[in-house]
């Protein structure tokens, strides 16, 4: 939900913008920001491909002892403009096109052939520098499920992740005043206080949210866990990745790069460089080839060597692309592109998932006794001016809110008490190959079967969330996210131009009919939330699709027209699963079939957690750094 550009312009003016250049970067930093590729050492212990959320976290941890030399290569540049730092409303990064990749997906036949904009970060700090700042953790079952693909007692589990959630974040509770006013529950035992990225609450909240949060409790089966980080389903308040001192975005670059205390001569960063491929000596990764970000031919290519490991952190869209271009991927795809095959790894680029959005009705409250509300900050110029003055003077008030701080994360049985069992049973009985692309490799099919069994268990569990309603605090509401889609897409190199062209990205949205069966239940449940709870006192009126859309056929037609298969949460394209299940990396995050190559970003997530991703990505990266150091 983007603010209109005119509003954006007003806000920027009021905030006293703008130094949008990279000149604000100190020329000497704890990690030396190299100005020219010619200043590189010929060899580093570790080369990190992508200076995003996971990449900067891992590089910080690997360089902190001073024992290893580390190089980060990032395609974006150092950017500290208000488009990056501004907290208010959450999505300023999307208004500066230089900060993101924006790649059109393959047209989606099940969405009336619409092509979807694939948006991920392209800046030092990656997607953490442009995201909505919502800080959420999945349910316990999510993390236990990932380990279950390997063995009993894998340390990829809730218990194995909890220490890394704590290590990654510095949690700041809400003020006592706000907590009691809004009824915010939190429990610091789920959090750490020494992490390099901040999780904090705004100093103000939209008054209607208290009633909207209470309304969830009017429906059967919805509870209020002790904390957003307790790994449970229900309705809760959660923090945002905001530094409470500056009230600016807290993300991987300030946390894991700007704030490194002492100079680290062993740590180099080179921005504005696009890695084309990993180079091998036999099966051992030995370095990378890269070009300036705007290059269109390999003539400007340079190479640099890695002694110990090349660490892929280019995100779930570009990591599989670079692996494939390097000869690590499905043999047939590589051969079609005329690339030498280093290892036939059929899972690279398959198993692609994201969380669909724009899938449930929106409502307008026609009796609305609350002022102010979220829309005042978008449309009421008097209110905007007051809020901006308050923020400028005291860094408090409505402009300390990012994309939002509360909502509900609900199980299938809560949203569909009458159909959840049938849906789960039908899904369980599916032929796993039936809805994957024809010609899918047997190991990838076996991996999908394993996920199918595990996800059926989640569908039957009260403790696993399928449906998420996130609240904005306005007279109009209806932001619903589908957390566990069953369809699987792909990210593949363009065989005609594997190095310079963006990859082909296919969500394969709604290819598995279970997704539509589940989404069909979202509409009646969302209507119940507005009509059968205390919210009915606000005289809700359905705005979209409208009360004339009732039959399954009508809901389906509407969904095909409006659904977006992405909330910017791509994962799964270099999955951590056993090799015979189409996995790309093992439990140590090392790529199968080669040496000296690992993946640490969202690509390794085998299937989606019942939440958004950043908290999980930081925790994975913290764990990855320990795994890499252990084998150094
Ligand atoms: C607009 C948006 C909103 C979001 N909102 C939320 C939210 O509110 N809450 C939440 O929990 N999650 C949110 N997310 C998701 C979350 O931010 C991401 O899942 C997470 O940051 C991904 O981290 P990563 O390390 O896998 O990849 P990234 O952080 O994307 O890092 C990848 C980096 O690799 C670089 N790169 C790519 N290709 C190359 C190449 N060839 N050579 C060199 N460098 C390269 C990129 O420029 C980028 O910096 C959002 C994401 C986006 C994009
Ligand atoms: C989508 O495009 C394909 C191929 O061009 C075409 O066959 C199909 O009819 C189109 N579907 C819709 C719903 O427009
Ligand atoms: C939506 O609700 C607001 C606040 O109650 C009201 O001012 C507005 O007229 C309503 N709009 C529609 C289309 O119902
Ligand atoms: C706009 O905000 C101001 C200041 O809070 C308030 O007095 C006014 O009523 C608001 N206007 C509308 C149309 O809601
Ligand atoms: C800033 O805070 C002070 C102290 O609480 C208060 O007196 C002042 O009015 C605030 N300024 C604005 C512009 O809100």
Short mmCIF file of N, CA, C and O in Angstrom, two decimals, residues 384-464:
data_model
loop_
_atom_site.label_atom_id
_atom_site.label_comp_id
_atom_site.label_asym_id
_atom_site.label_seq_id
_atom_site.Cartn_x
_atom_site.Cartn_y
_atom_site.Cartn_z
N UNK A 384 -0.85 16.10 8.49
CA UNK A 384 0.52 15.78 8.04
C UNK A 384 1.49 16.83 8.57
O UNK A 384 2.57 16.49 9.09
N UNK A 385 1.09 18.10 8.47
CA UNK A 385 1.98 19.18 8.92
C UNK A 385 2.23 19.08 10.43
O UNK A 385 3.37 19.21 10.90
N UNK A 386 1.18 18.78 11.18
CA UNK A 386 1.34 18.63 12.64
C UNK A 386 2.24 17.45 12.98
O UNK A 386 3.12 17.54 13.83
N UNK A 387 1.98 16.35 12.30
CA UNK A 387 2.77 15.14 12.57
C UNK A 387 4.23 15.37 12.22
O UNK A 387 5.13 14.92 12.94
N UNK A 388 4.45 16.07 11.10
CA UNK A 388 5.84 16.33 10.68
C UNK A 388 6.54 17.24 11.68
O UNK A 388 7.72 17.04 11.99
N UNK A 389 5.81 18.24 12.19
CA UNK A 389 6.41 19.15 13.17
C UNK A 389 6.77 18.39 14.45
O UNK A 389 7.85 18.57 15.02
N UNK A 390 5.87 17.53 14.86
CA UNK A 390 6.13 16.73 16.06
C UNK A 390 7.34 15.82 15.85
O UNK A 390 8.21 15.68 16.72
N UNK A 391 7.39 15.22 14.68
CA UNK A 391 8.51 14.31 14.41
C UNK A 391 9.82 15.09 14.35
O UNK A 391 10.84 14.67 14.90
N UNK A 392 9.78 16.25 13.68
CA UNK A 392 11.00 17.05 13.55
C UNK A 392 11.49 17.49 14.93
O UNK A 392 12.69 17.48 15.21
N UNK A 393 10.55 17.86 15.82
CA UNK A 393 10.95 18.36 17.14
C UNK A 393 11.37 17.24 18.07
O UNK A 393 12.37 17.36 18.79
N UNK A 394 10.60 16.16 18.07
CA UNK A 394 10.77 15.15 19.13
C UNK A 394 10.93 13.71 18.65
O UNK A 394 11.03 12.80 19.46
N UNK A 395 10.92 13.50 17.33
CA UNK A 395 11.01 12.14 16.75
C UNK A 395 9.92 11.21 17.30
O UNK A 395 10.13 10.00 17.45
N UNK A 396 8.80 11.78 17.62
CA UNK A 396 7.69 10.98 18.16
C UNK A 396 6.46 11.14 17.27
O UNK A 396 6.48 11.88 16.29
N UNK A 397 5.40 10.45 17.67
CA UNK A 397 4.11 10.65 17.02
C UNK A 397 3.88 9.74 15.83
O UNK A 397 4.58 8.74 15.63
N UNK A 398 2.85 10.08 15.04
CA UNK A 398 2.41 9.21 13.94
C UNK A 398 3.52 8.86 12.94
O UNK A 398 3.50 7.79 12.34
N UNK A 399 4.49 9.74 12.77
CA UNK A 399 5.55 9.45 11.80
C UNK A 399 6.61 8.52 12.35
O UNK A 399 7.59 8.21 11.66
N UNK A 400 6.43 8.04 13.59
CA UNK A 400 7.33 7.01 14.09
C UNK A 400 6.81 5.60 13.76
O UNK A 400 7.45 4.61 14.09
N UNK A 401 5.66 5.54 13.09
CA UNK A 401 5.09 4.24 12.69
C UNK A 401 5.59 3.89 11.29
O UNK A 401 5.50 4.71 10.38
N UNK A 402 6.09 2.67 11.13
CA UNK A 402 6.49 2.21 9.79
C UNK A 402 5.26 1.59 9.11
O UNK A 402 4.19 2.19 9.09
N UNK A 403 5.39 0.38 8.56
CA UNK A 403 4.25 -0.18 7.82
C UNK A 403 3.15 -0.72 8.74
O UNK A 403 2.05 -1.02 8.26
N UNK A 404 3.42 -0.86 10.02
CA UNK A 404 2.37 -1.36 10.91
C UNK A 404 2.95 -2.26 11.98
O UNK A 404 4.08 -2.75 11.84
N UNK A 405 2.19 -2.46 13.04
CA UNK A 405 2.69 -3.18 14.20
C UNK A 405 1.77 -4.25 14.76
O UNK A 405 2.00 -4.74 15.86
N UNK A 406 0.69 -4.56 14.05
CA UNK A 406 -0.17 -5.60 14.64
C UNK A 406 -1.06 -6.25 13.61
O UNK A 406 -1.21 -5.77 12.50
N UNK A 407 -1.62 -7.38 14.03
CA UNK A 407 -2.50 -8.12 13.15
C UNK A 407 -2.74 -9.51 13.72
O UNK A 407 -2.50 -9.75 14.91
N UNK A 408 -3.17 -10.43 12.84
CA UNK A 408 -3.40 -11.79 13.30
C UNK A 408 -2.78 -12.79 12.34
O UNK A 408 -2.69 -12.54 11.14
N UNK A 409 -2.32 -13.89 12.91
CA UNK A 409 -1.66 -14.97 12.16
C UNK A 409 -2.40 -16.24 12.54
O UNK A 409 -2.23 -16.75 13.66
N UNK A 410 -3.24 -16.74 11.63
CA UNK A 410 -4.27 -17.69 12.02
C UNK A 410 -4.18 -19.01 11.26
O UNK A 410 -3.81 -19.04 10.08
N UNK A 411 -4.57 -20.08 11.95
CA UNK A 411 -4.50 -21.41 11.36
C UNK A 411 -5.66 -21.63 10.39
O UNK A 411 -6.69 -20.95 10.45
N UNK A 412 -5.51 -22.64 9.54
CA UNK A 412 -6.56 -22.98 8.59
C UNK A 412 -7.85 -23.37 9.31
O UNK A 412 -8.94 -23.01 8.88
N UNK A 413 -7.70 -24.07 10.44
CA UNK A 413 -8.94 -24.48 11.12
C UNK A 413 -9.68 -23.31 11.75
O UNK A 413 -10.90 -23.35 11.88
N UNK A 414 -8.97 -22.28 12.11
CA UNK A 414 -9.66 -21.09 12.63
C UNK A 414 -10.40 -20.37 11.51
O UNK A 414 -11.54 -19.95 11.67
N UNK A 415 -9.77 -20.28 10.33
CA UNK A 415 -10.46 -19.52 9.28
C UNK A 415 -11.50 -20.35 8.54
O UNK A 415 -12.41 -19.82 7.93
N UNK A 416 -11.36 -21.67 8.58
CA UNK A 416 -12.34 -22.50 7.89
C UNK A 416 -12.71 -23.73 8.71
O UNK A 416 -12.32 -24.86 8.39
N UNK A 417 -13.50 -23.52 9.79
CA UNK A 417 -13.82 -24.64 10.68
C UNK A 417 -14.53 -25.78 9.94
O UNK A 417 -14.39 -26.94 10.33
N UNK A 418 -15.22 -25.49 8.84
CA UNK A 418 -15.98 -26.56 8.18
C UNK A 418 -15.21 -27.26 7.07
O UNK A 418 -15.53 -28.37 6.69
N UNK A 419 -14.18 -26.64 6.53
CA UNK A 419 -13.53 -27.25 5.35
C UNK A 419 -12.07 -27.66 5.55
O UNK A 419 -11.49 -28.30 4.68
N UNK A 420 -11.46 -27.25 6.66
CA UNK A 420 -10.01 -27.48 6.75
C UNK A 420 -9.63 -28.94 6.62
O UNK A 420 -8.61 -29.28 6.00
N UNK A 421 -10.46 -29.81 7.18
CA UNK A 421 -10.10 -31.23 7.12
C UNK A 421 -10.11 -31.76 5.70
O UNK A 421 -9.18 -32.43 5.26
N UNK A 422 -11.19 -31.41 4.96
CA UNK A 422 -11.25 -31.87 3.56
C UNK A 422 -10.10 -31.30 2.74
O UNK A 422 -9.54 -31.99 1.89
N UNK A 423 -9.81 -30.03 2.96
CA UNK A 423 -8.74 -29.41 2.17
C UNK A 423 -7.43 -30.14 2.41
O UNK A 423 -6.70 -30.49 1.47
N UNK A 424 -7.13 -30.38 3.70
CA UNK A 424 -5.87 -31.06 4.04
C UNK A 424 -5.83 -32.47 3.46
O UNK A 424 -4.81 -32.91 2.92
N UNK A 425 -6.95 -33.18 3.55
CA UNK A 425 -6.99 -34.56 3.07
C UNK A 425 -6.81 -34.62 1.56
O UNK A 425 -6.08 -35.46 1.04
N UNK A 426 -7.46 -33.72 0.86
CA UNK A 426 -7.31 -33.69 -0.60
C UNK A 426 -5.87 -33.34 -1.00
O UNK A 426 -5.30 -33.91 -1.92
N UNK A 427 -5.29 -32.40 -0.28
CA UNK A 427 -3.91 -32.00 -0.60
C UNK A 427 -2.94 -33.15 -0.37
O UNK A 427 -2.09 -33.46 -1.19
N UNK A 428 -3.14 -33.82 0.75
CA UNK A 428 -2.27 -34.94 1.11
C UNK A 428 -2.29 -36.03 0.04
O UNK A 428 -1.28 -36.69 -0.23
N UNK A 429 -3.45 -36.22 -0.57
CA UNK A 429 -3.62 -37.32 -1.53
C UNK A 429 -3.13 -36.98 -2.94
O UNK A 429 -3.10 -37.84 -3.82
N UNK A 430 -2.73 -35.75 -3.16
CA UNK A 430 -2.29 -35.36 -4.51
C UNK A 430 -1.07 -36.16 -4.97
O UNK A 430 -0.19 -36.46 -4.17
N UNK A 431 -1.03 -36.43 -6.26
CA UNK A 431 0.20 -36.91 -6.88
C UNK A 431 1.17 -35.72 -6.89
O UNK A 431 0.86 -34.67 -7.46
N UNK A 432 2.32 -35.87 -6.23
CA UNK A 432 3.19 -34.69 -6.08
C UNK A 432 3.66 -34.11 -7.42
O UNK A 432 3.99 -32.93 -7.51
N UNK A 433 3.69 -34.95 -8.47
CA UNK A 433 4.16 -34.45 -9.77
C UNK A 433 3.06 -33.71 -10.52
O UNK A 433 3.34 -32.97 -11.47
N UNK A 434 1.82 -33.90 -10.08
CA UNK A 434 0.68 -33.46 -10.89
C UNK A 434 0.71 -31.97 -11.21
O UNK A 434 0.32 -31.57 -12.31
N UNK A 435 1.18 -31.18 -10.27
CA UNK A 435 1.09 -29.73 -10.49
C UNK A 435 2.46 -29.06 -10.56
O UNK A 435 2.58 -27.85 -10.46
N UNK A 436 3.50 -29.88 -10.73
CA UNK A 436 4.84 -29.33 -11.00
C UNK A 436 5.01 -29.33 -12.51
O UNK A 436 4.29 -30.03 -13.22
N UNK A 437 5.95 -28.54 -13.03
CA UNK A 437 6.12 -28.51 -14.49
C UNK A 437 6.42 -29.92 -15.02
O UNK A 437 7.08 -30.71 -14.34
N UNK A 438 5.94 -30.22 -16.22
CA UNK A 438 6.23 -31.54 -16.78
C UNK A 438 7.74 -31.63 -16.98
O UNK A 438 8.40 -30.64 -17.29
N UNK A 439 8.28 -32.83 -16.75
CA UNK A 439 9.73 -32.99 -16.89
C UNK A 439 10.50 -32.62 -15.64
O UNK A 439 11.73 -32.62 -15.64
N UNK A 440 9.80 -32.32 -14.53
CA UNK A 440 10.50 -32.01 -13.28
C UNK A 440 11.33 -33.22 -12.82
O UNK A 440 10.86 -34.36 -12.88
N UNK A 441 12.54 -32.95 -12.39
CA UNK A 441 13.45 -33.98 -11.93
C UNK A 441 12.85 -34.79 -10.77
O UNK A 441 12.16 -34.24 -9.90
N UNK A 442 13.16 -36.10 -10.75
CA UNK A 442 12.58 -36.99 -9.74
C UNK A 442 12.92 -36.55 -8.31
O UNK A 442 12.08 -36.66 -7.40
N UNK A 443 14.14 -36.06 -8.09
CA UNK A 443 14.51 -35.63 -6.73
C UNK A 443 13.69 -34.41 -6.31
O UNK A 443 13.27 -34.30 -5.16
N UNK A 444 13.46 -33.50 -7.25
CA UNK A 444 12.67 -32.31 -6.93
C UNK A 444 11.23 -32.72 -6.61
O UNK A 444 10.61 -32.18 -5.67
N UNK A 445 10.71 -33.69 -7.34
CA UNK A 445 9.35 -34.20 -7.05
C UNK A 445 9.33 -34.84 -5.66
O UNK A 445 8.41 -34.59 -4.86
N UNK A 446 10.36 -35.63 -5.35
CA UNK A 446 10.42 -36.26 -4.02
C UNK A 446 10.47 -35.19 -2.93
O UNK A 446 9.87 -35.33 -1.86
N UNK A 447 11.18 -34.12 -3.20
CA UNK A 447 11.26 -33.01 -2.23
C UNK A 447 9.91 -32.36 -2.05
O UNK A 447 9.51 -32.00 -0.93
N UNK A 448 9.20 -32.20 -3.15
CA UNK A 448 7.87 -31.60 -3.03
C UNK A 448 6.95 -32.53 -2.23
O UNK A 448 6.15 -32.07 -1.42
N UNK A 449 7.09 -33.84 -2.46
CA UNK A 449 6.28 -34.81 -1.69
C UNK A 449 6.56 -34.66 -0.18
O UNK A 449 5.64 -34.66 0.63
N UNK A 450 7.83 -34.50 0.15
CA UNK A 450 8.17 -34.33 1.57
C UNK A 450 7.53 -33.06 2.12
O UNK A 450 6.98 -33.04 3.23
N UNK A 451 7.57 -32.00 1.33
CA UNK A 451 6.93 -30.75 1.77
C UNK A 451 5.42 -30.92 1.87
O UNK A 451 4.78 -30.39 2.79
N UNK A 452 4.87 -31.67 0.92
CA UNK A 452 3.41 -31.88 0.90
C UNK A 452 2.95 -32.56 2.20
O UNK A 452 1.96 -32.15 2.81
N UNK A 453 3.71 -33.58 2.61
CA UNK A 453 3.36 -34.29 3.85
C UNK A 453 3.50 -33.34 5.05
O UNK A 453 2.62 -33.26 5.91
N UNK A 454 4.61 -32.59 5.06
CA UNK A 454 4.85 -31.68 6.19
C UNK A 454 3.82 -30.54 6.21
O UNK A 454 3.34 -30.15 7.27
N UNK A 455 3.48 -30.05 5.03
CA UNK A 455 2.52 -28.93 4.99
C UNK A 455 1.11 -29.40 5.31
O UNK A 455 0.30 -28.64 5.85
N UNK A 456 0.81 -30.65 4.98
CA UNK A 456 -0.50 -31.19 5.37
C UNK A 456 -0.61 -31.18 6.90
O UNK A 456 -1.65 -30.81 7.47
N UNK A 457 0.49 -31.56 7.54
CA UNK A 457 0.53 -31.52 9.00
C UNK A 457 0.27 -30.09 9.51
O UNK A 457 -0.49 -29.88 10.46
N UNK A 458 0.87 -29.11 8.84
CA UNK A 458 0.65 -27.71 9.25
C UNK A 458 -0.80 -27.31 9.04
O UNK A 458 -1.37 -26.58 9.86
N UNK A 459 -1.39 -27.77 7.93
CA UNK A 459 -2.80 -27.42 7.68
C UNK A 459 -3.70 -27.95 8.78
O UNK A 459 -4.75 -27.40 9.05
N UNK A 460 -3.28 -29.05 9.39
CA UNK A 460 -4.10 -29.68 10.44
C UNK A 460 -3.75 -29.15 11.82
O UNK A 460 -4.31 -29.60 12.81
N UNK A 461 -2.78 -28.25 11.89
CA UNK A 461 -2.31 -27.81 13.20
C UNK A 461 -2.87 -26.45 13.57
O UNK A 461 -2.88 -25.52 12.77
N UNK A 462 -3.28 -26.35 14.83
CA UNK A 462 -3.72 -25.05 15.36
C UNK A 462 -2.54 -24.10 15.53
O UNK A 462 -2.72 -22.91 15.71
N UNK A 463 -1.35 -24.68 15.52
CA UNK A 463 -0.16 -23.89 15.85
C UNK A 463 0.61 -23.41 14.63
O UNK A 463 1.75 -22.98 14.74
N UNK A 464 -0.01 -23.51 13.47
CA UNK A 464 0.65 -23.09 12.24
C UNK A 464 -0.26 -22.12 11.50
O UNK A 464 -1.44 -22.42 11.27
#
